[in-house]
Amino acid sequence: MFTRATKSTACVALLLAFALFAASCSDGDSDSASSTTEDPAGDGSASELPGDDLALNQIQVLGSHNSYHLPAVPEVAAGIEALVPALWDTISYEHQPLPVQLEDYGIRQFELDTYADPDGGLYSTPAALELLGVETTTVEGLSEPGFKVAHIADIDYNTTCLTFVACLEEVQEWSSANPEHVPVMIMVETKGDDLRSGDSDFGIDIDTLGVEFARPPEMTAELFEDLEAEVLSVFDESEIITPDDVRGDAPTLDEAVTTEGWPTLGESRGKVMFSLVDTGDDRELYVEESPNLEGRIFFTSSEPGRPDAAFIRVDDSLANGAELQADAEAGYLIRTRTDEPGIHAVANDVTLRDSAFASGAQYLSTDFYVADPETGYVVQLPGGVVARCNPVTAPADCTTVSEG
């Protein structure tokens, strides 16, 4: 057993490890979401379903941030909450399982953090539990090769679906049962955070703490191929909106979305699409052999004017509202945020949320589609609908977007 002093030392070491990760990051209950809005004109639509003639960039839906996330397991959570409550406030949010988000809360955009594990077992015995003296056993489901889903490997690893394939299978099952849904965007960040890279800044050496923290592999061309193979092990390519589908005969993806535009909702119902959160070296690695994303499954998080530009992230619609609106009007798909953990919900501050609603962003990412139990802060589209006419890009006569 740990003595009290030993436990205290372990908690401090663990919190220092958390601080290393935090320094490296940029990053009442609602009713079930309604699938449609009222049609004020009462004359329906010329399409089979209202909104079918809209392009994909002419609608707006809700997404969830770190969609898989659950609070840390109790032993780890207790140490963080007691010693660094400000840090706990930023990672204590909890999400419903992906199918519940889809069915009950109308979420149509997810964010999944993945860690490569080509040999299997790299993350199966979390170091945080061992550091705290908690008897550890191998976490079921983490021993096989394949990408794992977690916020912080070894520490903040508690999730609703442990593996990338498991998460995708949940979405695919729901999608097959609901073939008229608006497309679901799945954003994926490939993570390679190694706490050792910054331990000297805090005067500690991770490797002297007495436990082995995982060393996530850096992404390679082969690992990106593996990531795509996992997608295609769950979804048939006919169920996916790919960059090739959007580019068509245009010389670049950027030119396609800014001149020809996106497929219509009617052409895209029941499908999913994928985008990489990765920028920098990992993005360049992904596009190295396919600058226009030829043959690729994932769109990239890009910037206007690049050959691969189609999907853009603008996190803050208050600080970057003019940029966001210009990008929306140009034809790009955009994800923005309505809140940040530990900031907006605790103060019931709706300024960023309402700015996001009014922006041209198609995907509004939140941690609070379920109301905060203390402040009541919640994010729902007006009327509780799943999708609506985009306030910037939809045509003036757009009134309704329906899922049937």
Tab-separated table of C-alpha atoms in Angstrom:
chain	number	residue	atom	x	y	z
A	1	MET	CA	0.000	0.000	0.000
A	2	PHE	CA	1.001	3.621	-0.579
A	3	THR	CA	1.690	5.727	2.466
A	4	ARG	CA	0.014	9.128	2.571
A	5	ALA	CA	3.294	10.818	1.591
A	6	THR	CA	3.823	8.440	-1.293
A	7	LYS	CA	0.291	9.000	-2.547
A	8	SER	CA	0.826	12.748	-2.396
A	9	THR	CA	4.042	12.467	-4.400
A	10	ALA	CA	2.301	10.324	-6.992
A	11	CYS	CA	-0.565	12.797	-7.304
A	12	VAL	CA	1.852	15.675	-7.796
A	13	ALA	CA	3.721	13.717	-10.453
A	14	LEU	CA	0.481	12.853	-12.172
A	15	LEU	CA	-0.666	16.464	-12.160
A	16	LEU	CA	2.655	17.580	-13.597
A	17	ALA	CA	2.094	15.091	-16.376
A	18	PHE	CA	-1.319	16.639	-16.954
A	19	ALA	CA	0.220	20.088	-17.026
A	20	LEU	CA	2.621	18.990	-19.736
A	21	PHE	CA	-0.264	17.890	-21.891
A	22	ALA	CA	-2.336	20.990	-21.173
A	23	ALA	CA	0.561	23.236	-22.177
A	24	SER	CA	0.771	21.485	-25.544
A	25	CYS	CA	-2.943	21.745	-26.363
A	26	SER	CA	-4.635	24.356	-28.553
A	27	ASP	CA	-7.392	23.051	-28.137
A	28	GLY	CA	-32.222	21.139	-17.613
A	29	ASP	CA	-32.023	18.140	-20.168
A	30	SER	CA	-33.070	18.835	-23.716
A	31	ASP	CA	-35.920	17.139	-25.472
A	32	SER	CA	-35.144	14.891	-28.419
A	33	ALA	CA	-34.209	16.901	-31.485
A	34	SER	CA	-36.975	17.437	-33.996
A	35	SER	CA	-36.302	16.213	-37.516
A	36	THR	CA	-37.986	19.134	-39.233
A	37	THR	CA	-39.293	22.656	-38.881
A	38	GLU	CA	-42.687	23.985	-39.807
A	39	ASP	CA	-43.137	25.115	-43.405
A	40	PRO	CA	-44.544	28.650	-43.109
A	41	ALA	CA	-45.736	28.655	-46.705
A	42	GLY	CA	-47.527	25.359	-46.237
A	43	ASP	CA	-46.616	24.260	-49.751
A	44	GLY	CA	-43.878	21.757	-48.983
A	45	SER	CA	-40.998	21.537	-51.449
A	46	ALA	CA	-40.456	20.662	-55.067
A	47	SER	CA	-38.013	17.981	-53.866
A	48	GLU	CA	-38.916	14.667	-52.287
A	49	LEU	CA	-37.982	16.071	-48.869
A	50	PRO	CA	-37.767	19.729	-47.845
A	51	GLY	CA	-34.221	20.941	-48.380
A	52	ASP	CA	-33.226	18.313	-50.928
A	53	ASP	CA	-32.336	20.969	-53.488
A	54	LEU	CA	-29.975	22.785	-51.110
A	55	ALA	CA	-26.225	22.328	-51.474
A	56	LEU	CA	-24.433	20.873	-48.464
A	57	ASN	CA	-22.887	24.236	-47.642
A	58	GLN	CA	-26.360	25.807	-47.428
A	59	ILE	CA	-27.446	24.054	-44.228
A	60	GLN	CA	-26.403	24.315	-40.579
A	61	VAL	CA	-26.224	21.514	-37.975
A	62	LEU	CA	-24.891	20.876	-34.482
A	63	GLY	CA	-21.746	18.936	-33.701
A	64	SER	CA	-20.081	17.759	-30.506
A	65	HIS	CA	-16.539	18.469	-29.332
A	66	ASN	CA	-14.420	15.425	-28.414
A	67	SER	CA	-17.585	13.458	-28.970
A	68	TYR	CA	-16.404	10.260	-27.276
A	69	HIS	CA	-15.262	11.880	-24.018
A	70	LEU	CA	-16.123	10.762	-20.506
A	71	PRO	CA	-14.630	12.217	-17.302
A	72	ALA	CA	-11.475	10.555	-16.012
A	73	VAL	CA	-11.904	7.427	-13.939
A	74	PRO	CA	-12.660	8.232	-10.260
A	75	GLU	CA	-9.176	7.710	-8.833
A	76	VAL	CA	-7.556	10.033	-11.381
A	77	ALA	CA	-10.435	12.512	-11.338
A	78	ALA	CA	-10.251	12.903	-7.557
A	79	GLY	CA	-6.591	13.868	-7.661
A	80	ILE	CA	-7.047	16.381	-10.446
A	81	GLU	CA	-10.150	17.976	-8.966
A	82	ALA	CA	-8.527	18.364	-5.567
A	83	LEU	CA	-5.145	19.674	-6.672
A	84	VAL	CA	-5.840	21.532	-9.929
A	85	PRO	CA	-9.569	22.362	-10.070
A	86	ALA	CA	-9.101	24.757	-12.987
A	87	LEU	CA	-7.711	21.901	-15.069
A	88	TRP	CA	-10.532	19.621	-13.975
A	89	ASP	CA	-13.065	22.179	-15.199
A	90	THR	CA	-11.688	21.848	-18.726
A	91	ILE	CA	-11.786	18.040	-18.915
A	92	SER	CA	-14.760	17.059	-16.746
A	93	TYR	CA	-17.342	17.235	-19.533
A	94	GLU	CA	-19.267	14.106	-20.416
A	95	HIS	CA	-20.822	12.984	-23.693
A	96	GLN	CA	-23.629	10.595	-24.436
A	97	PRO	CA	-22.844	7.542	-26.604
A	98	LEU	CA	-22.648	8.447	-30.283
A	99	PRO	CA	-25.958	6.782	-31.249
A	100	VAL	CA	-27.741	8.691	-28.471
A	101	GLN	CA	-26.235	11.953	-29.698
A	102	LEU	CA	-27.487	11.154	-33.190
A	103	GLU	CA	-30.952	9.968	-32.242
A	104	ASP	CA	-31.916	12.088	-29.240
A	105	TYR	CA	-29.943	15.305	-29.688
A	106	GLY	CA	-29.643	15.692	-33.448
A	107	ILE	CA	-25.845	15.798	-33.497
A	108	ARG	CA	-24.569	15.546	-37.073
A	109	GLN	CA	-20.852	16.226	-36.639
A	110	PHE	CA	-18.434	14.319	-34.432
A	111	GLU	CA	-14.824	14.797	-33.357
A	112	LEU	CA	-12.714	11.727	-32.584
A	113	ASP	CA	-9.125	11.747	-31.295
A	114	THR	CA	-7.154	8.699	-32.406
A	115	TYR	CA	-3.861	7.165	-31.332
A	116	ALA	CA	-2.057	4.739	-33.617
A	117	ASP	CA	-1.458	1.294	-32.136
A	118	PRO	CA	-0.219	-0.874	-35.008
A	119	ASP	CA	0.921	-3.769	-32.827
A	120	GLY	CA	-1.831	-3.599	-30.200
A	121	GLY	CA	-1.627	-3.195	-26.439
A	122	LEU	CA	0.261	0.120	-26.359
A	123	TYR	CA	-2.446	1.815	-24.268
A	124	SER	CA	-4.034	-1.211	-22.598
A	125	THR	CA	-2.598	-0.640	-19.084
A	126	PRO	CA	-3.020	3.091	-18.286
A	127	ALA	CA	0.040	4.546	-16.559
A	128	ALA	CA	-1.999	6.949	-14.400
A	129	LEU	CA	-3.566	4.092	-12.447
A	130	GLU	CA	-0.221	2.445	-11.873
A	131	LEU	CA	1.282	5.756	-10.749
A	132	LEU	CA	-1.502	6.172	-8.172
A	133	GLY	CA	-1.023	2.656	-6.885
A	134	VAL	CA	-4.344	1.423	-8.209
A	135	GLU	CA	-4.325	-2.230	-9.147
A	136	THR	CA	-4.438	-2.233	-12.915
A	137	THR	CA	-5.609	-4.772	-15.370
A	138	THR	CA	-5.590	-4.697	-19.125
A	139	VAL	CA	-8.482	-2.612	-20.436
A	140	GLU	CA	-10.678	-4.906	-22.486
A	141	GLY	CA	-10.719	-3.893	-26.128
A	142	LEU	CA	-7.322	-2.192	-26.183
A	143	SER	CA	-5.075	-5.194	-26.801
A	144	GLU	CA	-5.736	-5.699	-30.505
A	145	PRO	CA	-3.913	-3.698	-33.222
A	146	GLY	CA	-5.699	-0.631	-34.540
A	147	PHE	CA	-6.380	2.999	-33.765
A	148	LYS	CA	-7.579	3.783	-30.258
A	149	VAL	CA	-9.771	6.725	-29.214
A	150	ALA	CA	-8.759	8.842	-26.204
A	151	HIS	CA	-8.245	12.436	-25.139
A	152	ILE	CA	-4.913	11.916	-23.368
A	153	ALA	CA	-3.337	8.486	-23.622
A	154	ASP	CA	-2.648	6.877	-20.233
A	155	ILE	CA	-4.468	9.629	-18.270
A	156	ASP	CA	-7.712	11.012	-19.728
A	157	TYR	CA	-8.584	7.846	-21.617
A	158	ASN	CA	-12.174	7.174	-20.527
A	159	THR	CA	-14.430	7.062	-23.592
A	160	THR	CA	-17.811	5.837	-24.817
A	161	CYS	CA	-16.109	3.829	-27.590
A	162	LEU	CA	-12.534	2.656	-27.089
A	163	THR	CA	-11.447	2.084	-30.673
A	164	PHE	CA	-11.869	4.007	-33.899
A	165	VAL	CA	-13.603	1.066	-35.543
A	166	ALA	CA	-16.000	0.671	-32.594
A	167	CYS	CA	-16.984	4.344	-32.836
A	168	LEU	CA	-17.531	4.069	-36.593
A	169	GLU	CA	-19.606	0.914	-36.206
A	170	GLU	CA	-21.980	2.756	-33.884
A	171	VAL	CA	-22.434	5.537	-36.442
A	172	GLN	CA	-22.827	3.115	-39.335
A	173	GLU	CA	-25.515	1.093	-37.555
A	174	TRP	CA	-27.529	4.223	-36.813
A	175	SER	CA	-27.001	5.570	-40.335
A	176	SER	CA	-28.245	2.367	-41.950
A	177	ALA	CA	-31.383	2.534	-39.842
A	178	ASN	CA	-31.984	6.204	-40.769
A	179	PRO	CA	-31.260	6.493	-44.505
A	180	GLU	CA	-32.793	9.965	-44.903
A	181	HIS	CA	-30.474	11.692	-42.411
A	182	VAL	CA	-28.439	14.707	-43.447
A	183	PRO	CA	-24.773	13.753	-43.922
A	184	VAL	CA	-22.772	13.179	-40.754
A	185	MET	CA	-19.328	14.788	-40.664
A	186	ILE	CA	-16.718	12.846	-38.683
A	187	MET	CA	-13.627	14.886	-37.838
A	188	VAL	CA	-10.552	12.876	-36.854
A	189	GLU	CA	-7.407	14.096	-35.136
A	190	THR	CA	-4.436	11.739	-35.181
A	191	LYS	CA	-2.608	12.340	-31.914
A	192	GLY	CA	0.986	11.586	-31.058
A	193	ASP	CA	1.349	13.512	-27.791
A	194	ASP	CA	4.330	12.327	-25.781
A	195	LEU	CA	4.574	13.898	-22.327
A	196	ARG	CA	8.337	13.518	-22.423
A	197	SER	CA	8.684	16.241	-25.022
A	198	GLY	CA	8.038	18.968	-22.424
A	199	ASP	CA	8.953	17.420	-19.100
A	200	SER	CA	12.171	19.457	-18.681
A	201	ASP	CA	10.107	22.653	-18.675
A	202	PHE	CA	8.569	21.485	-15.376
A	203	GLY	CA	11.753	20.140	-13.815
A	204	ILE	CA	10.721	16.500	-13.995
A	205	ASP	CA	11.733	13.460	-15.953
A	206	ILE	CA	8.734	11.343	-16.925
A	207	ASP	CA	10.928	8.291	-17.274
A	208	THR	CA	11.968	8.462	-13.581
A	209	LEU	CA	8.429	8.298	-12.187
A	210	GLY	CA	8.587	4.526	-12.002
A	211	VAL	CA	5.879	3.747	-14.543
A	212	GLU	CA	5.964	3.474	-18.300
A	213	PHE	CA	3.963	6.089	-20.158
A	214	ALA	CA	3.092	5.134	-23.716
A	215	ARG	CA	5.168	6.462	-26.590
A	216	PRO	CA	2.596	7.088	-29.338
A	217	PRO	CA	4.023	6.524	-32.813
A	218	GLU	CA	4.200	9.471	-35.170
A	219	MET	CA	1.954	9.269	-38.195
A	220	THR	CA	3.454	7.865	-41.380
A	221	ALA	CA	2.092	7.362	-44.875
A	222	GLU	CA	1.477	3.729	-43.968
A	223	LEU	CA	-0.441	4.646	-40.820
A	224	PHE	CA	-2.667	7.026	-42.796
A	225	GLU	CA	-3.359	4.121	-45.144
A	226	ASP	CA	-4.257	2.031	-42.106
A	227	LEU	CA	-6.588	4.778	-40.875
A	228	GLU	CA	-8.412	4.853	-44.209
A	229	ALA	CA	-8.573	1.055	-44.243
A	230	GLU	CA	-10.334	1.123	-40.872
A	231	VAL	CA	-12.927	3.533	-42.292
A	232	LEU	CA	-13.493	1.253	-45.279
A	233	SER	CA	-13.779	-1.788	-43.009
A	234	VAL	CA	-16.980	-0.231	-41.643
A	235	PHE	CA	-18.399	1.963	-44.428
A	236	ASP	CA	-18.723	1.066	-48.076
A	237	GLU	CA	-17.241	3.819	-50.222
A	238	SER	CA	-20.725	4.400	-51.662
A	239	GLU	CA	-21.778	5.527	-48.164
A	240	ILE	CA	-19.040	8.166	-48.015
A	241	ILE	CA	-18.871	11.627	-49.599
A	242	THR	CA	-15.247	11.720	-50.754
A	243	PRO	CA	-13.068	14.558	-52.067
A	244	ASP	CA	-13.258	12.941	-55.521
A	245	ASP	CA	-17.064	13.114	-55.402
A	246	VAL	CA	-16.896	16.853	-54.743
A	247	ARG	CA	-14.017	17.761	-57.054
A	248	GLY	CA	-15.490	16.096	-60.135
A	249	ASP	CA	-13.687	17.377	-63.236
A	250	ALA	CA	-12.359	20.556	-61.618
A	251	PRO	CA	-8.557	20.909	-61.542
A	252	THR	CA	-8.512	21.391	-57.755
A	253	LEU	CA	-10.838	20.785	-54.853
A	254	ASP	CA	-10.629	24.473	-53.981
A	255	GLU	CA	-11.835	25.470	-57.444
A	256	ALA	CA	-14.633	22.903	-57.322
A	257	VAL	CA	-16.217	24.190	-54.105
A	258	THR	CA	-15.775	27.863	-54.957
A	259	THR	CA	-17.161	27.610	-58.506
A	260	GLU	CA	-19.168	24.425	-59.017
A	261	GLY	CA	-20.300	24.042	-55.421
A	262	TRP	CA	-21.169	21.060	-53.244
A	263	PRO	CA	-23.492	18.117	-53.950
A	264	THR	CA	-27.097	18.639	-52.955
A	265	LEU	CA	-28.638	17.347	-49.771
A	266	GLY	CA	-30.910	15.127	-51.845
A	267	GLU	CA	-27.853	13.463	-53.384
A	268	SER	CA	-26.158	13.058	-50.018
A	269	ARG	CA	-28.741	11.754	-47.563
A	270	GLY	CA	-27.732	8.744	-45.530
A	271	LYS	CA	-24.017	9.314	-46.081
A	272	VAL	CA	-21.034	10.287	-43.969
A	273	MET	CA	-17.948	12.329	-44.712
A	274	PHE	CA	-14.576	12.479	-43.016
A	275	SER	CA	-12.109	15.276	-42.358
A	276	LEU	CA	-8.717	15.407	-40.699
A	277	VAL	CA	-8.161	17.914	-37.920
A	278	ASP	CA	-4.408	17.558	-38.472
A	279	THR	CA	-2.465	20.481	-39.862
A	280	GLY	CA	1.282	21.043	-40.229
A	281	ASP	CA	3.544	18.114	-41.055
A	282	ASP	CA	0.857	15.448	-40.715
A	283	ARG	CA	-1.433	17.214	-43.178
A	284	GLU	CA	1.440	17.660	-45.628
A	285	LEU	CA	2.213	13.967	-45.320
A	286	TYR	CA	-1.407	13.094	-46.101
A	287	VAL	CA	-1.554	15.281	-49.230
A	288	GLU	CA	2.013	14.605	-50.413
A	289	GLU	CA	1.009	12.119	-53.103
A	290	SER	CA	-2.500	13.562	-53.566
A	291	PRO	CA	-2.404	17.382	-53.480
A	292	ASN	CA	-6.042	17.526	-54.614
A	293	LEU	CA	-6.925	14.612	-52.313
A	294	GLU	CA	-7.225	12.298	-55.305
A	295	GLY	CA	-8.306	8.858	-54.132
A	296	ARG	CA	-8.413	9.958	-50.513
A	297	ILE	CA	-11.159	9.354	-47.957
A	298	PHE	CA	-10.557	12.381	-45.735
A	299	PHE	CA	-10.991	16.040	-46.482
A	300	THR	CA	-8.307	18.138	-44.787
A	301	SER	CA	-8.509	21.091	-42.428
A	302	SER	CA	-7.206	23.560	-44.955
A	303	GLU	CA	-6.943	27.237	-45.849
A	304	PRO	CA	-8.579	29.048	-48.778
A	305	GLY	CA	-6.539	28.871	-51.956
A	306	ARG	CA	-4.762	25.584	-51.256
A	307	PRO	CA	-5.520	22.847	-53.817
A	308	ASP	CA	-7.016	20.658	-51.050
A	309	ALA	CA	-9.204	23.428	-49.589
A	310	ALA	CA	-12.849	22.506	-49.064
A	311	PHE	CA	-13.215	22.216	-45.274
A	312	ILE	CA	-12.012	24.941	-42.887
A	313	ARG	CA	-11.980	25.361	-39.108
A	314	VAL	CA	-12.597	28.804	-37.615
A	315	ASP	CA	-12.868	28.205	-33.891
A	316	ASP	CA	-13.874	31.703	-32.761
A	317	SER	CA	-16.694	33.368	-34.680
A	318	LEU	CA	-16.474	36.452	-32.462
A	319	ALA	CA	-12.817	37.183	-33.115
A	320	ASN	CA	-12.852	35.988	-36.714
A	321	GLY	CA	-16.402	36.667	-37.831
A	322	ALA	CA	-15.549	38.564	-41.003
A	323	GLU	CA	-13.123	35.860	-42.111
A	324	LEU	CA	-15.657	33.136	-41.357
A	325	GLN	CA	-18.424	34.836	-43.308
A	326	ALA	CA	-16.165	35.475	-46.298
A	327	ASP	CA	-15.095	31.827	-46.342
A	328	ALA	CA	-18.708	30.675	-46.081
A	329	GLU	CA	-19.787	32.928	-48.922
A	330	ALA	CA	-16.877	31.609	-51.011
A	331	GLY	CA	-18.260	28.062	-50.727
A	332	TYR	CA	-16.228	26.302	-48.040
A	333	LEU	CA	-17.613	24.020	-45.338
A	334	ILE	CA	-16.717	25.443	-41.920
A	335	ARG	CA	-16.682	24.135	-38.376
A	336	THR	CA	-16.818	26.649	-35.517
A	337	ARG	CA	-17.278	26.325	-31.764
A	338	THR	CA	-20.116	27.530	-29.569
A	339	ASP	CA	-18.297	27.119	-26.250
A	340	GLU	CA	-15.109	25.979	-24.581
A	341	PRO	CA	-14.920	23.705	-21.520
A	342	GLY	CA	-14.647	25.592	-18.260
A	343	ILE	CA	-15.435	28.982	-19.794
A	344	HIS	CA	-18.864	29.554	-21.319
A	345	ALA	CA	-21.191	27.044	-19.690
A	346	VAL	CA	-20.082	27.784	-16.111
A	347	ALA	CA	-20.934	31.456	-16.640
A	348	ASN	CA	-23.980	30.816	-18.857
A	349	ASP	CA	-22.191	33.025	-21.395
A	350	VAL	CA	-24.051	32.714	-24.690
A	351	THR	CA	-22.131	35.316	-26.696
A	352	LEU	CA	-19.959	32.831	-28.592
A	353	ARG	CA	-22.909	30.464	-29.049
A	354	ASP	CA	-25.146	33.142	-30.519
A	355	SER	CA	-22.344	34.428	-32.731
A	356	ALA	CA	-21.856	30.907	-34.070
A	357	PHE	CA	-25.591	30.562	-34.741
A	358	ALA	CA	-25.564	33.740	-36.836
A	359	SER	CA	-22.387	32.842	-38.715
A	360	GLY	CA	-22.192	30.979	-41.981
A	361	ALA	CA	-20.536	27.960	-40.356
A	362	GLN	CA	-22.223	24.693	-41.266
A	363	TYR	CA	-21.053	22.805	-38.161
A	364	LEU	CA	-21.504	24.270	-34.674
A	365	SER	CA	-19.483	22.263	-32.152
A	366	THR	CA	-20.501	22.101	-28.485
A	367	ASP	CA	-20.095	20.123	-25.282
A	368	PHE	CA	-23.571	21.191	-24.107
A	369	TYR	CA	-26.341	19.777	-26.254
A	370	VAL	CA	-27.471	18.569	-22.815
A	371	ALA	CA	-28.061	21.551	-20.544
A	372	ASP	CA	-25.477	22.313	-17.873
A	373	PRO	CA	-27.181	21.203	-14.636
A	374	GLU	CA	-25.982	24.239	-12.677
A	375	THR	CA	-26.299	27.164	-15.108
A	376	GLY	CA	-28.771	25.846	-17.660
A	377	TYR	CA	-26.414	26.679	-20.532
A	378	VAL	CA	-27.431	24.644	-23.572
A	379	VAL	CA	-26.904	24.648	-27.325
A	380	GLN	CA	-29.829	23.811	-29.587
A	381	LEU	CA	-30.759	25.089	-32.997
A	382	PRO	CA	-33.842	27.353	-32.877
A	383	GLY	CA	-36.939	25.207	-32.657
A	384	GLY	CA	-34.909	22.178	-31.587
A	385	VAL	CA	-34.446	21.068	-35.208
A	386	VAL	CA	-31.706	18.778	-36.503
A	387	ALA	CA	-30.794	21.005	-39.444
A	388	ARG	CA	-31.829	24.407	-40.701
A	389	CYS	CA	-31.240	26.797	-43.574
A	390	ASN	CA	-27.784	28.331	-43.211
A	391	PRO	CA	-28.308	31.981	-42.199
A	392	VAL	CA	-25.568	33.211	-44.563
A	393	THR	CA	-25.391	30.828	-47.516
A	394	ALA	CA	-28.930	29.461	-47.987
A	395	PRO	CA	-31.149	31.041	-50.653
A	396	ALA	CA	-33.663	33.623	-49.437
A	397	ASP	CA	-36.637	31.323	-50.076
A	398	CYS	CA	-35.249	28.489	-47.939
A	399	THR	CA	-37.631	27.693	-45.080
A	400	THR	CA	-37.214	24.061	-44.060
A	401	VAL	CA	-34.640	21.285	-43.900
A	402	SER	CA	-36.142	17.901	-43.100
A	403	GLU	CA	-34.969	14.381	-42.401
A	404	GLY	CA	-38.325	12.912	-43.309
